[in-house]
Short mmCIF file of C-alpha atoms in Angstrom, two decimals:
data_model
loop_
_atom_site.label_atom_id
_atom_site.label_comp_id
_atom_site.label_asym_id
_atom_site.label_seq_id
_atom_site.Cartn_x
_atom_site.Cartn_y
_atom_site.Cartn_z
CA MET A 1 59.80 -23.60 -108.92
CA GLY A 2 63.07 -24.93 -107.74
CA THR A 3 63.89 -26.10 -104.26
CA GLN A 4 65.94 -23.00 -103.63
CA GLN A 5 63.01 -20.64 -104.36
CA ILE A 6 60.66 -22.61 -102.09
CA LEU A 7 63.24 -22.56 -99.32
CA LEU A 8 63.61 -18.75 -99.68
CA ILE A 9 59.82 -18.27 -99.57
CA VAL A 10 59.52 -20.40 -96.41
CA LEU A 11 62.44 -18.57 -94.81
CA SER A 12 60.89 -15.18 -95.71
CA VAL A 13 57.54 -16.20 -94.19
CA ILE A 14 59.28 -17.27 -90.97
CA ILE A 15 61.23 -13.99 -90.73
CA VAL A 16 58.13 -11.86 -91.40
CA GLY A 17 56.12 -13.87 -88.82
CA ALA A 18 58.85 -13.42 -86.20
CA ALA A 19 59.02 -9.68 -86.91
CA ILE A 20 55.24 -9.35 -86.49
CA ALA A 21 55.33 -11.30 -83.20
CA VAL A 22 58.12 -9.08 -81.83
CA GLY A 23 56.21 -5.95 -82.92
CA ILE A 24 53.04 -7.09 -81.16
CA GLN A 25 55.00 -7.87 -77.99
CA MET A 26 56.66 -4.45 -78.04
CA PHE A 27 53.29 -2.73 -78.54
CA ASN A 28 51.69 -4.63 -75.63
CA SER A 29 54.61 -3.86 -73.36
CA GLN A 30 54.45 -0.16 -74.21
CA SER A 31 50.68 -0.11 -73.70
CA TYR A 32 51.03 -1.66 -70.22
CA SER A 33 53.74 0.83 -69.27
CA ALA A 34 51.69 3.78 -70.56
CA SER A 35 48.70 2.56 -68.55
CA LYS A 36 50.83 2.47 -65.41
CA SER A 37 51.92 6.05 -66.00
CA ALA A 38 48.37 7.20 -66.74
CA ILE A 39 46.84 5.89 -63.50
CA ALA A 40 49.77 7.33 -61.54
CA ALA A 41 49.16 10.75 -63.10
CA ASP A 42 45.42 10.54 -62.40
CA ALA A 43 46.01 9.50 -58.77
CA GLN A 44 48.49 12.37 -58.36
CA SER A 45 45.90 14.81 -59.69
CA TYR A 46 43.24 13.50 -57.31
CA ALA A 47 45.74 13.72 -54.42
CA SER A 48 46.38 17.39 -55.21
CA GLN A 49 42.63 18.02 -55.16
CA ILE A 50 42.41 16.31 -51.76
CA VAL A 51 45.10 18.62 -50.37
CA GLN A 52 43.09 21.52 -51.78
CA TYR A 53 39.96 20.18 -50.02
CA TYR A 54 41.86 19.93 -46.74
CA LYS A 55 43.07 23.53 -46.97
CA THR A 56 39.77 25.02 -48.18
CA PRO A 57 37.74 26.67 -45.36
CA GLU A 58 34.64 24.87 -44.17
CA SER A 59 32.53 27.87 -45.18
CA GLN A 60 33.60 27.18 -48.79
CA GLY A 61 32.90 23.44 -48.66
CA GLY A 62 36.34 22.23 -47.61
CA ALA A 63 37.70 20.57 -44.49
CA GLY A 64 39.10 23.77 -42.98
CA GLY A 65 42.27 21.99 -41.87
CA ALA A 66 40.38 19.28 -39.96
CA LEU A 67 39.97 16.14 -42.01
CA LEU A 68 37.47 14.56 -39.64
CA GLY A 69 35.67 17.82 -38.96
CA THR A 70 35.39 19.95 -35.88
CA GLY A 71 32.81 20.25 -33.19
CA ALA A 72 31.04 17.83 -30.90
CA THR A 73 30.39 15.14 -33.52
CA PRO A 74 33.49 14.39 -35.58
CA LEU A 75 33.15 12.63 -38.92
CA THR A 76 33.91 8.97 -39.35
CA ALA A 77 36.56 7.97 -41.89
CA ASP A 78 33.83 6.86 -44.33
CA GLU A 79 31.96 10.15 -43.97
CA ALA A 80 35.18 12.09 -44.55
CA ALA A 81 35.89 10.01 -47.68
CA LYS A 82 32.39 10.82 -49.00
CA LYS A 83 32.89 14.55 -48.36
CA ILE A 84 36.24 14.47 -50.16
CA ALA A 85 34.71 12.59 -53.10
CA ASN A 86 31.91 15.13 -53.38
CA PHE A 87 34.39 18.02 -53.23
CA ILE A 88 36.47 16.67 -56.12
CA GLY A 89 33.38 15.80 -58.15
CA TRP A 90 33.18 12.03 -57.86
CA GLY A 91 29.77 11.71 -56.21
CA SER A 92 30.80 8.52 -54.37
CA THR A 93 34.06 7.23 -52.92
CA THR A 94 34.84 5.42 -56.19
CA THR A 95 35.07 6.63 -59.76
CA ASP A 96 36.47 5.56 -63.09
CA ASN A 97 37.81 7.12 -66.26
CA ASP A 98 39.41 5.91 -69.49
CA ASN A 99 42.58 4.89 -67.65
CA GLY A 100 41.21 2.99 -64.67
CA GLU A 101 39.14 2.89 -61.51
CA PHE A 102 39.90 4.86 -58.35
CA LYS A 103 38.73 4.97 -54.74
CA ILE A 104 39.38 7.10 -51.68
CA ILE A 105 40.17 5.64 -48.27
CA VAL A 106 40.58 7.85 -45.20
CA ALA A 107 42.71 6.44 -42.38
CA ALA A 108 41.11 7.95 -39.28
CA ASP A 109 43.94 7.25 -36.89
CA ASP A 110 46.92 8.86 -38.65
CA ASN A 111 45.62 11.76 -40.81
CA LYS A 112 46.31 10.01 -44.08
CA VAL A 113 44.15 9.77 -47.16
CA HIS A 114 44.81 7.07 -49.75
CA VAL A 115 43.80 7.19 -53.39
CA LEU A 116 43.87 3.68 -54.85
CA GLY A 117 43.97 3.31 -58.62
CA LEU A 118 43.55 0.18 -60.72
CA SER A 119 44.25 0.18 -64.43
CA LYS A 120 41.86 -1.20 -67.02
CA GLU A 121 44.86 -2.47 -69.02
CA ASP A 122 46.39 -5.87 -68.29
CA ASN A 123 49.16 -7.98 -69.73
CA GLY A 124 47.31 -11.28 -69.49
CA THR A 125 48.29 -12.10 -65.90
CA THR A 126 48.63 -8.79 -64.02
CA LYS A 127 47.50 -5.19 -64.18
CA PRO A 128 49.00 -2.03 -62.71
CA ALA A 129 47.72 -0.52 -59.49
CA ILE A 130 48.82 2.48 -57.47
CA MET A 131 48.30 3.76 -53.96
CA THR A 132 48.87 7.46 -53.54
CA THR A 133 49.13 8.48 -49.90
CA ILE A 134 48.49 12.05 -48.78
CA THR A 135 49.81 12.88 -45.30
CA LEU A 136 48.00 15.79 -43.70
CA PRO A 137 48.51 18.52 -42.58
CA GLN A 138 51.90 18.56 -44.36
CA GLY A 139 50.26 17.71 -47.69
CA THR A 140 53.02 15.32 -48.73
CA ILE A 141 52.05 12.95 -51.53
CA VAL A 142 53.75 9.59 -52.07
CA GLY A 143 52.84 7.09 -54.79
CA THR A 144 53.38 3.34 -54.46
CA PRO A 145 52.92 1.34 -57.69
CA LYS A 146 52.31 -2.40 -57.79
CA ASP A 147 51.28 -5.10 -60.24
CA VAL A 148 48.26 -7.03 -58.99
CA PRO A 149 46.56 -10.16 -60.34
CA ARG A 150 44.36 -9.59 -63.38
CA ALA A 151 41.19 -10.59 -61.50
CA THR A 152 41.63 -7.85 -58.88
CA THR A 153 38.79 -5.33 -58.68
CA ILE A 154 38.82 -1.83 -57.20
CA SER A 155 36.38 -2.93 -54.50
CA GLY A 156 38.77 -5.75 -53.52
CA LEU A 157 41.86 -3.53 -53.51
CA GLY A 158 42.92 -2.14 -50.14
CA VAL A 159 45.75 -0.34 -48.39
CA ASP A 160 46.98 -3.68 -47.01
CA ASP A 161 47.76 -4.82 -50.56
CA PHE A 162 50.55 -2.21 -50.71
CA GLU A 163 52.10 -2.61 -47.25
CA ASP A 164 55.05 -4.70 -48.49
CA GLU A 165 56.13 -1.91 -50.82
CA GLU A 166 55.82 0.77 -48.15
CA GLY A 167 57.84 -1.21 -45.63
CA GLU A 168 55.21 -0.97 -42.91
#
């Protein structure tokens, strides 16, 4: 083979290698973005179920419009979170699915419930997380996305991790 043919083969290999690298990068970027959207959709769904729990009468297993219960012994925030989790079918205050892990946090002082979601997908250094806040009794739902370090776990993720984004 002549020098020209060898040069063309080497150049072709370089171009094909670069095209493969760009394709892999595009796929990973799309996968990360899709994961972010998936946990946001799941958290939104859970938030809607929490609003349903809040509005469901106590006689039917809901909160009856009182997140921390009524009567002489009100519920603690942890007890309320457990009741919510049972109502929406989690069994405990944390759950997971194909998209990520989720947990419920009830803020006892301001009638807010937070659903925290953490994706199973990462980009090597970070992974998507979301905090969906339900304000009761209005039932308003606001999502706050964030990228967190790859080593973050759902048990280590808290409302404080999202305060910068909320402006609190």
